[in-house]
CSV table of C-alpha atoms in Angstrom, one decimal:
chain,number,residue,atom,x,y,z
A,15,UNK,CA,-22.9,25.8,7.0
A,16,UNK,CA,-19.6,25.7,5.1
A,17,UNK,CA,-17.2,22.9,5.5
A,18,UNK,CA,-14.8,25.1,7.6
A,19,UNK,CA,-17.7,26.1,9.9
A,20,UNK,CA,-18.7,22.5,10.4
A,21,UNK,CA,-15.1,21.5,11.2
A,22,UNK,CA,-14.8,24.3,13.7
A,23,UNK,CA,-18.1,23.3,15.4
A,24,UNK,CA,-16.9,19.7,15.6
A,25,UNK,CA,-13.6,20.8,17.1
A,26,UNK,CA,-15.4,22.9,19.7
A,27,UNK,CA,-17.7,19.9,20.5
A,28,UNK,CA,-14.7,17.6,20.8
A,29,UNK,CA,-12.9,19.9,23.1
A,30,UNK,CA,-16.1,20.4,25.2
A,31,UNK,CA,-16.5,16.6,25.6
A,32,UNK,CA,-12.9,16.1,26.4
A,33,UNK,CA,-13.1,18.9,29.1
A,34,UNK,CA,-16.3,17.5,30.5
A,35,UNK,CA,-15.0,13.9,30.6
A,36,UNK,CA,-11.8,15.1,32.3
A,37,UNK,CA,-13.8,17.0,34.9
A,38,UNK,CA,-16.0,14.0,35.6
A,39,UNK,CA,-13.0,11.7,35.9
A,40,UNK,CA,-11.3,14.1,38.3
A,41,UNK,CA,-14.4,14.3,40.5
A,42,UNK,CA,-14.6,10.5,40.7
A,43,UNK,CA,-10.9,10.1,41.3
A,44,UNK,CA,-10.6,12.6,44.2
A,45,UNK,CA,-13.1,12.2,47.1
A,46,UNK,CA,-14.6,15.3,48.8
A,47,UNK,CA,-15.1,13.1,51.9
A,48,UNK,CA,-11.7,13.6,53.4
A,49,UNK,CA,-10.3,14.8,56.7
A,50,UNK,CA,-10.0,18.4,55.6
A,51,UNK,CA,-13.8,18.5,55.1
A,52,UNK,CA,-14.1,16.9,58.5
A,53,UNK,CA,-11.8,19.4,60.2
A,54,UNK,CA,-13.8,22.3,58.6
A,55,UNK,CA,-17.0,20.9,60.0
A,56,UNK,CA,-15.5,20.6,63.4
A,57,UNK,CA,-14.3,24.2,63.4
A,58,UNK,CA,-17.7,25.4,62.3
A,59,UNK,CA,-19.4,23.4,65.1
A,60,UNK,CA,-17.0,24.5,67.8
A,61,UNK,CA,-17.3,28.1,66.8
A,62,UNK,CA,-21.1,28.1,67.1
A,63,UNK,CA,-20.9,26.0,70.3
A,64,UNK,CA,-18.5,28.5,71.9
A,65,UNK,CA,-20.8,31.4,70.9
A,66,UNK,CA,-23.7,29.7,72.7
A,67,UNK,CA,-21.6,28.7,75.7
A,68,UNK,CA,-19.7,31.9,76.4
A,69,UNK,CA,-22.2,34.6,75.4
A,70,UNK,CA,-24.7,35.4,78.1
A,71,UNK,CA,-28.3,34.7,76.9
A,72,UNK,CA,-29.3,38.3,77.6
A,73,UNK,CA,-26.6,39.4,75.2
A,74,UNK,CA,-27.3,36.7,72.6
A,75,UNK,CA,-31.0,37.6,72.5
A,76,UNK,CA,-31.4,40.9,74.2
A,77,UNK,CA,-34.8,42.5,74.8
A,78,UNK,CA,-35.6,45.7,72.9
A,79,UNK,CA,-38.5,47.7,71.6
A,80,UNK,CA,-38.6,45.7,68.4
A,81,UNK,CA,-38.0,42.3,70.0
A,82,UNK,CA,-40.0,42.1,73.2
A,83,UNK,CA,-39.0,38.5,73.7
A,84,UNK,CA,-35.4,39.0,72.7
A,85,UNK,CA,-35.9,36.8,69.6
A,86,UNK,CA,-36.4,37.5,65.9
A,87,UNK,CA,-39.1,35.0,65.0
A,88,UNK,CA,-40.9,36.5,62.0
A,89,UNK,CA,-41.7,34.4,58.9
A,90,UNK,CA,-39.4,31.4,58.1
A,91,UNK,CA,-37.3,32.0,61.2
A,92,UNK,CA,-40.3,31.5,63.5
A,93,UNK,CA,-41.4,28.4,61.5
A,94,UNK,CA,-38.2,26.4,61.9
A,95,UNK,CA,-35.8,28.2,64.2
A,96,UNK,CA,-34.9,26.3,67.3
A,97,UNK,CA,-35.0,29.3,69.6
A,98,UNK,CA,-38.4,30.3,68.2
A,99,UNK,CA,-39.9,26.9,68.5
A,100,UNK,CA,-38.8,26.6,72.2
A,101,UNK,CA,-41.1,28.3,74.7
A,102,UNK,CA,-39.7,31.6,76.2
A,103,UNK,CA,-39.2,29.9,79.6
A,104,UNK,CA,-37.2,27.0,78.1
A,105,UNK,CA,-34.5,29.0,76.3
A,106,UNK,CA,-31.8,27.5,78.5
A,107,UNK,CA,-32.9,24.0,77.5
A,108,UNK,CA,-32.8,24.9,73.8
A,109,UNK,CA,-29.3,26.5,74.3
A,110,UNK,CA,-27.9,23.3,75.9
A,111,UNK,CA,-29.6,21.1,73.4
A,112,UNK,CA,-27.9,23.1,70.6
A,113,UNK,CA,-24.5,22.9,72.3
A,114,UNK,CA,-24.9,19.1,72.7
A,115,UNK,CA,-25.7,18.6,69.1
A,116,UNK,CA,-22.8,20.8,68.0
A,117,UNK,CA,-20.4,18.8,70.1
A,118,UNK,CA,-21.6,15.6,68.5
A,119,UNK,CA,-21.0,17.2,65.1
A,120,UNK,CA,-17.5,18.4,66.2
A,121,UNK,CA,-16.7,14.8,67.2
A,122,UNK,CA,-17.1,13.8,63.6
A,123,UNK,CA,-19.7,11.1,64.2
A,124,UNK,CA,-21.9,10.1,61.3
A,125,UNK,CA,-21.7,13.1,59.0
A,126,UNK,CA,-24.7,11.8,57.1
A,127,UNK,CA,-26.9,11.9,60.2
A,128,UNK,CA,-25.6,15.2,61.7
A,129,UNK,CA,-25.4,17.4,58.6
A,130,UNK,CA,-29.0,18.7,58.7
A,131,UNK,CA,-29.1,19.3,62.5
A,132,UNK,CA,-25.8,21.2,62.2
A,133,UNK,CA,-27.3,23.5,59.5
A,134,UNK,CA,-30.5,23.9,61.6
A,135,UNK,CA,-28.7,25.1,64.6
A,136,UNK,CA,-26.4,27.3,62.6
A,137,UNK,CA,-29.4,28.8,60.9
A,138,UNK,CA,-31.2,29.3,64.2
A,139,UNK,CA,-28.3,31.2,65.8
A,140,UNK,CA,-28.0,33.4,62.7
A,141,UNK,CA,-31.7,34.1,62.2
A,142,UNK,CA,-33.0,34.5,65.7
A,143,UNK,CA,-30.1,35.9,67.7
A,144,UNK,CA,-28.5,39.4,67.8
A,145,UNK,CA,-25.0,38.3,66.9
A,146,UNK,CA,-23.5,41.1,64.8
A,147,UNK,CA,-20.0,39.8,63.8
A,148,UNK,CA,-21.0,38.2,60.4
A,149,UNK,CA,-19.5,34.9,61.0
A,150,UNK,CA,-22.8,33.4,62.0
A,151,UNK,CA,-24.2,34.1,58.5
A,152,UNK,CA,-21.2,32.5,56.9
A,153,UNK,CA,-21.7,29.4,59.1
A,154,UNK,CA,-25.3,29.2,58.2
A,155,UNK,CA,-24.6,29.3,54.4
A,156,UNK,CA,-21.6,27.0,54.6
A,157,UNK,CA,-23.4,24.3,56.7
A,158,UNK,CA,-26.3,24.4,54.2
A,159,UNK,CA,-23.9,23.8,51.3
A,160,UNK,CA,-22.2,21.0,53.3
A,161,UNK,CA,-25.5,19.1,53.5
A,162,UNK,CA,-25.2,17.4,50.0
A,163,UNK,CA,-21.6,16.6,50.8
A,164,UNK,CA,-22.4,15.0,54.1
A,165,UNK,CA,-25.5,13.2,52.9
A,166,UNK,CA,-23.2,11.3,50.4
A,167,UNK,CA,-20.5,10.6,53.0
A,168,UNK,CA,-20.5,6.9,54.0
A,169,UNK,CA,-17.9,7.2,56.7
A,170,UNK,CA,-18.7,6.5,60.4
A,171,UNK,CA,-16.4,9.4,61.5
A,172,UNK,CA,-15.4,12.3,59.3
A,173,UNK,CA,-11.8,11.6,60.6
A,174,UNK,CA,-11.6,8.3,58.7
A,175,UNK,CA,-9.6,8.0,55.6
A,176,UNK,CA,-11.2,9.5,52.5
A,177,UNK,CA,-12.8,7.0,50.2
A,178,UNK,CA,-13.0,7.2,46.4
A,179,UNK,CA,-16.5,6.2,45.1
A,180,UNK,CA,-16.8,2.6,44.2
A,181,UNK,CA,-16.4,2.4,40.5
A,182,UNK,CA,-18.9,-0.4,40.0
A,183,UNK,CA,-21.8,1.6,41.4
A,184,UNK,CA,-23.3,4.4,39.4
A,185,UNK,CA,-25.1,5.7,42.5
A,186,UNK,CA,-21.7,6.3,44.1
A,187,UNK,CA,-20.7,8.2,41.0
A,188,UNK,CA,-23.8,10.4,41.2
A,189,UNK,CA,-23.1,11.1,44.9
A,190,UNK,CA,-19.5,12.0,44.2
A,191,UNK,CA,-20.4,14.4,41.5
A,192,UNK,CA,-23.1,16.0,43.6
A,193,UNK,CA,-20.7,16.5,46.5
A,194,UNK,CA,-18.1,18.1,44.2
A,195,UNK,CA,-20.7,20.5,42.8
A,196,UNK,CA,-21.7,21.5,46.3
A,197,UNK,CA,-18.1,22.1,47.2
A,198,UNK,CA,-17.7,24.3,44.2
A,199,UNK,CA,-20.5,26.4,45.4
A,200,UNK,CA,-18.6,26.8,48.7
A,201,UNK,CA,-15.6,27.9,46.6
A,202,UNK,CA,-17.7,30.5,44.8
A,203,UNK,CA,-19.1,31.7,48.2
A,204,UNK,CA,-15.6,32.2,49.6
A,205,UNK,CA,-14.4,34.0,46.5
A,206,UNK,CA,-17.4,36.4,46.6
A,207,UNK,CA,-17.0,37.1,50.3
A,208,UNK,CA,-13.3,38.1,50.0
A,209,UNK,CA,-13.8,40.0,46.7
A,210,UNK,CA,-16.7,42.0,48.2
A,211,UNK,CA,-14.8,42.6,51.4
A,212,UNK,CA,-11.8,44.0,49.7
A,213,UNK,CA,-13.6,46.0,47.0
A,214,UNK,CA,-16.1,47.5,49.5
A,215,UNK,CA,-13.3,48.7,51.7
A,216,UNK,CA,-11.8,50.9,49.0
A,217,UNK,CA,-14.7,53.3,49.4
A,218,UNK,CA,-13.6,54.2,52.9
A,219,UNK,CA,-11.2,57.0,53.5
A,220,UNK,CA,-9.6,55.3,56.5
A,221,UNK,CA,-8.8,52.2,54.4
A,222,UNK,CA,-7.2,54.3,51.7
A,223,UNK,CA,-5.1,56.4,54.1
A,224,UNK,CA,-4.1,53.3,56.0
A,225,UNK,CA,-5.5,54.0,59.5
A,226,UNK,CA,-8.6,51.8,59.8
A,227,UNK,CA,-6.9,49.0,61.8
A,228,UNK,CA,-6.0,51.6,64.6
A,229,UNK,CA,-9.7,52.6,64.9
A,230,UNK,CA,-10.9,49.0,65.1
A,231,UNK,CA,-8.2,48.0,67.5
A,232,UNK,CA,-9.2,50.8,69.9
A,233,UNK,CA,-13.0,50.4,69.3
A,234,UNK,CA,-15.4,50.1,72.2
A,235,UNK,CA,-17.4,47.2,70.7
A,236,UNK,CA,-14.4,45.3,69.4
A,237,UNK,CA,-10.8,45.7,70.5
A,238,UNK,CA,-7.6,44.2,71.9
A,239,UNK,CA,-7.9,42.1,75.1
A,240,UNK,CA,-6.7,43.9,78.2
A,241,UNK,CA,-3.6,41.8,78.6
A,242,UNK,CA,-2.4,42.8,75.1
A,243,UNK,CA,-3.5,46.4,75.2
A,244,UNK,CA,0.0,47.7,76.1
A,245,UNK,CA,2.1,45.9,73.5
A,246,UNK,CA,-0.4,46.5,70.7
A,247,UNK,CA,-0.8,50.2,71.6
A,248,UNK,CA,3.0,50.6,71.4
A,249,UNK,CA,3.1,48.8,68.1
A,250,UNK,CA,0.3,50.8,66.5
A,251,UNK,CA,1.9,54.0,67.7
A,252,UNK,CA,4.2,53.4,64.7
A,253,UNK,CA,2.6,54.7,61.5
A,254,UNK,CA,4.2,52.0,59.4
A,255,UNK,CA,2.7,49.2,61.5
A,256,UNK,CA,-0.9,50.7,61.2
A,257,UNK,CA,-0.6,51.3,57.5
A,258,UNK,CA,1.0,47.8,56.9
A,259,UNK,CA,-1.8,46.1,58.8
A,260,UNK,CA,-4.5,48.1,57.0
A,261,UNK,CA,-3.2,47.8,53.5
A,262,UNK,CA,-2.0,44.2,54.1
A,263,UNK,CA,-5.6,43.2,54.9
A,264,UNK,CA,-6.7,44.5,51.5
A,265,UNK,CA,-3.9,42.7,49.7
A,266,UNK,CA,-4.7,39.4,51.4
A,267,UNK,CA,-8.4,39.7,50.7
A,268,UNK,CA,-7.8,40.5,47.0
A,269,UNK,CA,-5.4,37.6,46.8
A,270,UNK,CA,-7.8,35.2,48.4
A,271,UNK,CA,-10.5,36.1,45.9
A,272,UNK,CA,-8.1,35.4,43.1
A,273,UNK,CA,-7.2,32.0,44.6
A,274,UNK,CA,-10.5,30.6,43.1
A,275,UNK,CA,-8.6,29.8,39.9
A,276,UNK,CA,-5.1,29.5,41.4
A,277,UNK,CA,-2.8,26.5,41.3
A,278,UNK,CA,-1.8,24.4,44.4
A,279,UNK,CA,1.2,26.5,45.5
A,280,UNK,CA,-0.6,29.9,45.4
A,281,UNK,CA,-3.4,28.4,47.3
A,282,UNK,CA,-1.1,27.1,50.0
A,283,UNK,CA,0.4,30.6,50.3
A,284,UNK,CA,-3.1,32.0,50.4
A,285,UNK,CA,-4.1,29.6,53.1
A,286,UNK,CA,-1.2,30.6,55.3
A,287,UNK,CA,-1.9,34.3,54.7
A,288,UNK,CA,-5.6,33.9,55.3
A,289,UNK,CA,-5.2,32.0,58.5
A,290,UNK,CA,-2.7,34.6,59.7
A,291,UNK,CA,-5.2,37.3,58.9
A,292,UNK,CA,-8.0,35.7,60.8
A,293,UNK,CA,-5.7,34.9,63.7
A,294,UNK,CA,-4.9,38.5,64.0
A,295,UNK,CA,-8.6,39.4,63.8
A,296,UNK,CA,-9.2,37.0,66.7
A,297,UNK,CA,-6.5,38.7,68.8
A,298,UNK,CA,-6.8,42.4,67.8
A,299,UNK,CA,-10.6,42.5,67.5
A,300,UNK,CA,-11.5,39.9,70.1
A,301,UNK,CA,-13.5,37.8,67.5
A,302,UNK,CA,-12.2,34.1,67.9
A,303,UNK,CA,-15.6,32.5,66.9
A,304,UNK,CA,-15.6,34.6,63.7
A,305,UNK,CA,-12.0,33.6,62.9
A,306,UNK,CA,-12.7,29.9,63.5
A,307,UNK,CA,-15.6,30.1,61.0
A,308,UNK,CA,-13.5,31.9,58.4
A,309,UNK,CA,-10.6,29.4,59.0
A,310,UNK,CA,-13.0,26.5,58.2
A,311,UNK,CA,-14.2,28.3,55.1
A,312,UNK,CA,-10.6,28.8,54.0
A,313,UNK,CA,-9.8,25.1,54.4
A,314,UNK,CA,-12.8,24.1,52.2
A,315,UNK,CA,-11.9,26.8,49.7
A,316,UNK,CA,-8.1,26.4,49.4
A,317,UNK,CA,-7.4,22.7,50.1
A,318,UNK,CA,-8.9,21.0,47.1
A,319,UNK,CA,-9.8,17.2,47.0
A,320,UNK,CA,-6.9,16.6,44.6
A,321,UNK,CA,-4.5,18.0,47.2
A,322,UNK,CA,-5.4,15.3,49.7
A,323,UNK,CA,-4.8,11.5,49.5
A,324,UNK,CA,-7.8,9.4,48.5
A,325,UNK,CA,-8.2,5.8,49.7
A,326,UNK,CA,-9.3,3.1,47.4
A,327,UNK,CA,-13.0,2.1,47.6
A,328,UNK,CA,-14.0,1.1,51.1
A,329,UNK,CA,-14.4,2.7,54.4
A,330,UNK,CA,-12.2,0.6,56.7
A,331,UNK,CA,-8.8,-0.9,57.1
A,332,UNK,CA,-10.3,-4.3,56.1
A,333,UNK,CA,-11.5,-2.8,52.8
A,334,UNK,CA,-8.1,-1.4,52.2
A,335,UNK,CA,-6.5,-4.8,52.9
A,336,UNK,CA,-8.9,-6.4,50.5
A,337,UNK,CA,-8.0,-3.9,47.9
A,338,UNK,CA,-4.3,-4.5,48.5
A,339,UNK,CA,-4.9,-8.2,48.1
A,340,UNK,CA,-6.8,-7.7,44.9
A,341,UNK,CA,-4.1,-5.5,43.5
A,342,UNK,CA,-1.4,-8.1,44.3
A,343,UNK,CA,-3.3,-10.8,42.5
A,344,UNK,CA,-4.2,-8.8,39.5
A,345,UNK,CA,-7.9,-8.4,40.3
A,346,UNK,CA,-7.7,-4.8,41.4
A,347,UNK,CA,-8.5,-3.6,37.8
A,348,UNK,CA,-11.7,-5.6,37.4
A,349,UNK,CA,-13.8,-2.9,39.0
A,350,UNK,CA,-16.4,-2.0,36.3
A,351,UNK,CA,-16.4,1.0,34.1
A,352,UNK,CA,-20.0,2.2,34.9
A,353,UNK,CA,-18.7,5.3,36.7
A,354,UNK,CA,-15.8,5.8,34.2
A,355,UNK,CA,-13.2,5.9,36.9
A,356,UNK,CA,-10.6,3.3,36.0
A,357,UNK,CA,-7.8,5.8,35.6
A,358,UNK,CA,-5.9,7.1,38.6
A,359,UNK,CA,-7.1,4.9,41.4
A,360,UNK,CA,-4.7,3.4,43.9
A,361,UNK,CA,-5.3,-0.2,42.7
A,362,UNK,CA,-4.5,0.7,39.1
A,363,UNK,CA,-1.4,2.6,40.2
A,364,UNK,CA,-0.2,-0.4,42.2
A,365,UNK,CA,-0.7,-2.8,39.4
A,366,UNK,CA,1.0,-0.5,36.9
A,367,UNK,CA,4.0,-0.2,39.1
A,368,UNK,CA,4.2,-4.0,39.6
A,369,UNK,CA,4.0,-4.6,35.9
A,370,UNK,CA,6.7,-2.0,35.2
A,371,UNK,CA,4.3,0.3,33.4
A,372,UNK,CA,3.5,4.0,33.8
A,373,UNK,CA,1.7,5.0,37.0
A,374,UNK,CA,-1.4,7.1,36.5
A,375,UNK,CA,-1.7,10.3,38.6
A,376,UNK,CA,-3.8,13.4,39.0
A,377,UNK,CA,-2.0,14.9,36.0
A,378,UNK,CA,-2.7,12.2,33.4
A,379,UNK,CA,-5.7,10.5,31.9
A,380,UNK,CA,-6.2,7.5,29.7
A,381,UNK,CA,-5.5,8.1,26.1
A,382,UNK,CA,-8.6,8.1,23.9
A,383,UNK,CA,-11.7,10.1,24.1
A,384,UNK,CA,-14.0,7.6,26.0
A,385,UNK,CA,-14.8,8.2,29.6
A,386,UNK,CA,-14.7,4.6,30.5
A,387,UNK,CA,-11.0,4.7,30.7
A,388,UNK,CA,-10.5,1.3,29.1
A,389,UNK,CA,-7.5,2.4,27.1
A,390,UNK,CA,-4.2,1.1,28.3
A,391,UNK,CA,-1.8,4.0,27.7
A,392,UNK,CA,-1.6,7.4,29.4
A,393,UNK,CA,-0.9,10.8,28.0
A,394,UNK,CA,-0.7,14.2,29.7
A,395,UNK,CA,-4.0,16.0,30.2
A,396,UNK,CA,-4.4,19.0,27.9
A,397,UNK,CA,-7.8,20.2,29.1
A,398,UNK,CA,-6.8,21.1,32.6
A,399,UNK,CA,-7.1,24.8,33.5
A,400,UNK,CA,-6.0,26.2,36.8
A,401,UNK,CA,-5.0,22.8,38.3
A,402,UNK,CA,-1.5,21.9,39.3
A,403,UNK,CA,0.3,19.5,37.1
């Protein structure tokens, strides 16, 4: 290789290492175990619980020529599905057991212990019932991807303050990175869902001519609740309202897919528009459970860990008090560099402020190329892409 080629290869390698180190530092600085994740889990659990509570068993698992017992129990479904493992004459017991577990999940108690049961019930409802709205499938996949996040969550309640991984424990760093990678899979899932939903609609004549919403709102299977039938009918008698609702849905879904790489402000706008879209689906199509599930997915997708405050290491107020004391006496910066996270934590920021120096934030990193963050100065990050400054 010529000298120029070698220099270019070294420059590429240097940029790659800088980007990688910056990503790792960001993952360690911003905890996935926050209240937004907890709220999303609660919404997912309440949606499935409501489906089981308010859908008659004969509708949830109706008997037909292809399902003589009302259940779909072939293959893997039959091996692990709750409603397939339960005897046919004990289906009510299984239903109430599922509701009880889901209510525990919704309370936020011990995410580490309830993550797998939550996925198991969500999968059982999706795989063995006759629910046809699509939200059950999203819930089954999302709760599966939440398992690595919850198994690394040390909190007693998922409503507790988010905690940054302890910097002196490499195991905590591995757990934090694992949780972040699982969250990124959820982002990819949400992006694909909205991209596929928007692109596939373009093949329908009714979507292109702007009349689809009228057909769905007056559908026999789905439709507006009786109390709202009059006002909605008068509204949709106006062509501009029907066309706006139809084409507006396409625009919002396209925009939500694009939000995968968007900054903080576009994501906030996308969150508001997405929640409004699914609220309208809940009202106009009578699908509140589906809308709750999609609302939970939007929270996980559009409210990133760096958008939420992260506590210093520890899971209680006592731990926070200890950290404050350490910061006040100058010991808050002694946490080791094993995890490479000394930049951007609350203790370091407090000490820097007290010393009159610059305060590190999500938009800066330690100067120097090492991940340990032992350098004293800070400089703007140049390797960030798609993140708010």
